[in-house]
Short mmCIF file of C-alpha atoms in Angstrom, two decimals:
data_model
loop_
_atom_site.label_atom_id
_atom_site.label_comp_id
_atom_site.label_asym_id
_atom_site.label_seq_id
_atom_site.Cartn_x
_atom_site.Cartn_y
_atom_site.Cartn_z
CA MET A 98 1.67 -3.20 36.70
CA THR A 99 3.82 -5.04 39.18
CA THR A 100 7.28 -4.43 40.42
CA GLY A 101 9.58 -7.11 41.64
CA SER A 102 9.61 -10.67 40.41
CA ARG A 103 6.56 -12.61 39.32
CA SER A 104 7.07 -14.98 42.26
CA GLY A 105 5.78 -12.27 44.59
CA SER A 106 9.03 -11.05 46.11
CA ALA A 107 10.17 -7.57 45.18
CA PHE A 108 13.69 -8.61 46.15
CA GLY A 109 13.99 -11.51 43.69
CA LEU A 110 15.32 -11.41 40.18
CA GLY A 111 13.21 -13.02 37.49
CA VAL A 112 14.16 -13.19 33.83
CA ARG A 113 12.53 -9.85 33.04
CA GLN A 114 14.31 -8.15 35.94
CA ILE A 115 17.65 -9.55 34.81
CA VAL A 116 17.05 -8.31 31.26
CA VAL A 117 15.95 -4.86 32.42
CA ALA A 118 18.90 -4.68 34.83
CA GLY A 119 21.19 -5.54 31.92
CA ILE A 120 19.68 -2.85 29.69
CA LEU A 121 19.72 -0.15 32.37
CA GLY A 122 23.18 -1.27 33.48
CA GLY A 123 24.36 -0.99 29.88
CA ILE A 124 22.93 2.52 29.64
CA ALA A 125 24.60 3.45 32.93
CA ILE A 126 27.92 2.01 31.69
CA LEU A 127 27.60 3.97 28.43
CA LEU A 128 26.82 7.20 30.32
CA GLY A 129 29.70 6.58 32.73
CA ALA A 130 32.38 5.28 30.37
CA THR A 131 31.80 8.02 27.79
CA ARG A 132 31.33 10.65 30.53
CA ILE A 133 28.09 11.76 28.85
CA GLY A 134 26.39 11.18 32.19
CA PHE A 135 28.61 13.73 33.93
CA ILE A 136 27.99 17.33 32.89
CA PRO A 137 30.72 19.74 34.07
CA VAL A 138 29.44 22.60 36.22
CA PRO A 139 31.39 25.37 37.96
CA ASN A 140 30.67 24.46 41.59
CA LEU A 141 32.14 22.21 44.27
CA SER A 142 30.31 19.15 43.00
CA GLY A 143 32.33 19.28 39.78
CA ASN A 144 29.59 17.70 37.68
CA ALA A 145 25.85 17.63 37.31
CA THR A 146 24.61 14.18 36.42
CA ILE A 147 21.97 12.25 34.56
CA MET A 148 23.36 8.92 35.73
CA HIS A 149 20.79 8.65 38.50
CA VAL A 150 17.99 8.21 35.93
CA PRO A 151 18.70 4.50 35.11
CA ALA A 152 18.74 3.72 38.84
CA VAL A 153 15.40 5.51 39.34
CA LEU A 154 13.87 3.69 36.36
CA GLY A 155 15.22 0.35 37.55
CA GLY A 156 13.68 0.83 40.97
CA ALA A 157 10.32 2.09 39.69
CA LEU A 158 9.92 -0.49 36.93
CA GLU A 159 11.50 -3.64 38.35
CA GLY A 160 12.13 -3.26 42.05
CA PRO A 161 14.85 -2.41 44.52
CA VAL A 162 17.43 -4.95 43.38
CA VAL A 163 17.47 -3.67 39.79
CA GLY A 164 17.61 -0.09 41.07
CA LEU A 165 20.44 -0.98 43.42
CA LEU A 166 22.46 -2.57 40.61
CA ALA A 167 22.05 0.43 38.29
CA GLY A 168 22.88 2.79 41.16
CA GLY A 169 26.00 0.76 41.94
CA ILE A 170 27.25 1.27 38.39
CA PHE A 171 26.65 5.02 38.76
CA GLY A 172 28.58 5.06 42.02
CA PHE A 173 31.47 3.07 40.58
CA TYR A 174 31.94 5.48 37.67
CA SER A 175 31.55 8.48 39.96
CA TRP A 176 34.40 7.13 42.09
CA LEU A 177 36.49 6.00 39.11
CA TYR A 178 36.43 9.42 37.41
CA ALA A 179 36.46 11.52 40.58
CA GLU A 180 37.74 15.03 39.93
CA VAL A 181 37.12 16.43 43.41
CA PRO A 182 38.16 14.94 46.78
CA LEU A 183 34.52 14.47 47.77
CA PHE A 184 34.04 11.69 45.20
CA LYS A 185 37.43 10.07 45.74
CA ASP A 186 35.95 8.66 48.95
CA PRO A 187 34.15 5.45 47.88
CA ILE A 188 31.68 5.70 50.76
CA ILE A 189 30.42 9.01 49.38
CA ALA A 190 30.76 8.11 45.70
CA VAL A 191 29.04 4.73 45.92
CA GLY A 192 26.98 4.56 49.13
CA PRO A 193 24.16 7.03 48.39
CA ARG A 194 23.97 5.86 44.77
CA LEU A 195 23.08 2.33 45.91
CA LEU A 196 19.98 3.75 47.59
CA ILE A 197 18.63 5.75 44.61
CA GLY A 198 16.69 2.87 43.08
CA VAL A 199 15.63 1.48 46.45
CA VAL A 200 14.06 4.81 47.45
CA ALA A 201 12.52 5.25 43.98
CA TRP A 202 10.96 1.78 44.28
CA ALA A 203 9.55 2.46 47.75
CA VAL A 204 8.01 5.79 46.68
CA PHE A 205 6.62 4.30 43.46
CA VAL A 206 5.03 1.35 45.27
CA LEU A 207 3.57 3.66 47.92
CA LEU A 208 1.91 5.99 45.38
CA ARG A 209 1.14 3.88 42.31
CA ARG A 210 -2.40 2.99 43.40
CA ILE A 211 -3.21 6.68 43.81
CA ASN A 212 -1.90 7.75 40.39
CA LEU A 213 0.72 6.24 38.11
CA ASP A 214 2.08 9.58 36.88
CA LEU A 215 2.29 10.94 40.43
CA ALA A 216 4.08 7.77 41.54
CA SER A 217 6.53 8.03 38.62
CA ALA A 218 7.27 11.71 39.15
CA ALA A 219 7.69 11.27 42.90
CA ALA A 220 9.99 8.28 42.36
CA GLY A 221 12.13 10.44 40.06
CA VAL A 222 12.26 13.34 42.51
CA PHE A 223 12.92 11.26 45.63
CA GLY A 224 15.45 9.03 43.85
CA SER A 225 17.32 12.08 42.64
CA LEU A 226 17.17 13.74 46.06
CA THR A 227 18.48 10.54 47.65
CA ASN A 228 21.57 10.97 45.52
CA THR A 229 21.98 14.68 46.21
CA VAL A 230 21.14 14.70 49.91
CA GLY A 231 23.15 11.53 50.53
CA VAL A 232 26.27 12.79 48.78
CA LEU A 233 26.14 16.32 50.17
CA GLY A 234 25.17 15.15 53.65
CA LEU A 235 28.07 12.71 53.81
CA GLY A 236 30.36 15.35 52.31
CA VAL A 237 29.50 17.75 55.12
CA LEU A 238 29.59 14.99 57.76
CA PHE A 239 33.04 13.77 56.65
CA GLY A 240 34.42 17.31 56.38
CA TYR A 241 34.81 17.51 52.60
CA LEU A 242 32.31 20.37 52.33
CA PRO A 243 31.49 23.25 54.62
CA PRO A 244 27.71 23.52 55.14
CA ALA A 245 27.66 26.88 53.29
CA ALA A 246 29.02 25.17 50.15
CA VAL A 247 25.79 23.19 49.78
CA VAL A 248 23.68 26.27 48.97
CA PRO A 249 25.13 26.91 45.46
CA ILE A 250 24.47 23.26 44.54
CA ILE A 251 20.70 23.54 45.25
CA PRO A 252 19.74 24.81 41.74
CA GLN A 253 21.63 21.90 40.19
CA ALA A 254 19.82 19.48 42.52
CA VAL A 255 16.44 20.92 41.50
CA VAL A 256 17.23 20.56 37.79
CA GLU A 257 18.40 16.96 38.29
CA ALA A 258 15.23 16.11 40.25
CA VAL A 259 12.91 17.67 37.64
CA LEU A 260 14.73 15.88 34.83
CA ALA A 261 14.44 12.56 36.67
CA ALA A 262 10.72 13.16 37.29
CA VAL A 263 9.95 13.96 33.64
CA VAL A 264 11.96 11.07 32.22
CA THR A 265 10.51 8.62 34.74
CA VAL A 266 6.91 9.62 33.92
CA VAL A 267 7.50 9.26 30.17
CA VAL A 268 9.36 5.94 30.37
CA VAL A 269 7.02 4.34 32.92
CA ARG A 270 3.97 5.39 30.85
CA GLY A 271 5.58 3.88 27.74
CA VAL A 272 6.48 0.63 29.49
CA VAL A 273 3.00 0.31 31.01
CA LEU A 274 1.44 0.92 27.58
CA PHE A 275 3.72 -1.65 25.98
CA ARG A 276 3.07 -4.25 28.65
CA SER A 277 -0.69 -3.74 28.31
CA GLY A 278 -0.54 -4.81 24.66
CA ARG A 279 -2.37 -1.68 23.49
CA THR A 280 0.51 -0.48 21.35
CA THR A 281 -0.84 -1.59 17.99
CA ALA A 282 -3.52 0.06 15.90
CA PRO A 283 -6.73 -1.88 15.33
CA GLU A 284 -6.89 -3.94 12.16
CA VAL A 285 -8.83 -2.41 9.28
CA ARG A 286 -10.61 -4.26 6.51
CA ASP A 287 -9.09 -4.25 3.02
CA GLU A 288 -11.81 -2.03 1.62
CA GLU A 289 -11.01 0.62 4.26
CA ARG A 290 -7.36 0.83 3.24
CA ARG A 291 -7.01 3.82 0.94
CA TYR A 292 -3.26 4.14 0.86
#
């Protein structure tokens, strides 16, 4: 399985990358516009999220540009629907989200030759943590959060990372299986068909 364009550059956009970016972007828009991607939680973050998953998948499956585009959509909706001052700052709402897919791609490429499932899970975890650490780190740095406020958000960050890891493993396995052409059952002769 390759990431990036067929021309050899991970930073190019071939037809497949454009299509996948469109699909993942559409999913991110659906999750953002309907607010399904933002799950209200009673802490300073305001919402848990599943919107990082399309960015992780984009990075792992098609390279950093696709991941960056999906992450940008996540960041835009996070800023647009900001309920807490932390996310009303576009640097915090958008900046770290742009890096989710880029980090997921880098981790996936680094580990995929060792084991595809390990690479997928690690891409999910590190992509998710890029979001969490980036947002919380900038929030503390810019004075929106006191350092002690980060501690209650840790369980939410763990759940988001585990969810991203599981979904990434399942989707990457499915895509690899589909791309290999092994998705159809072998043909059977007429006399073997009983039903």
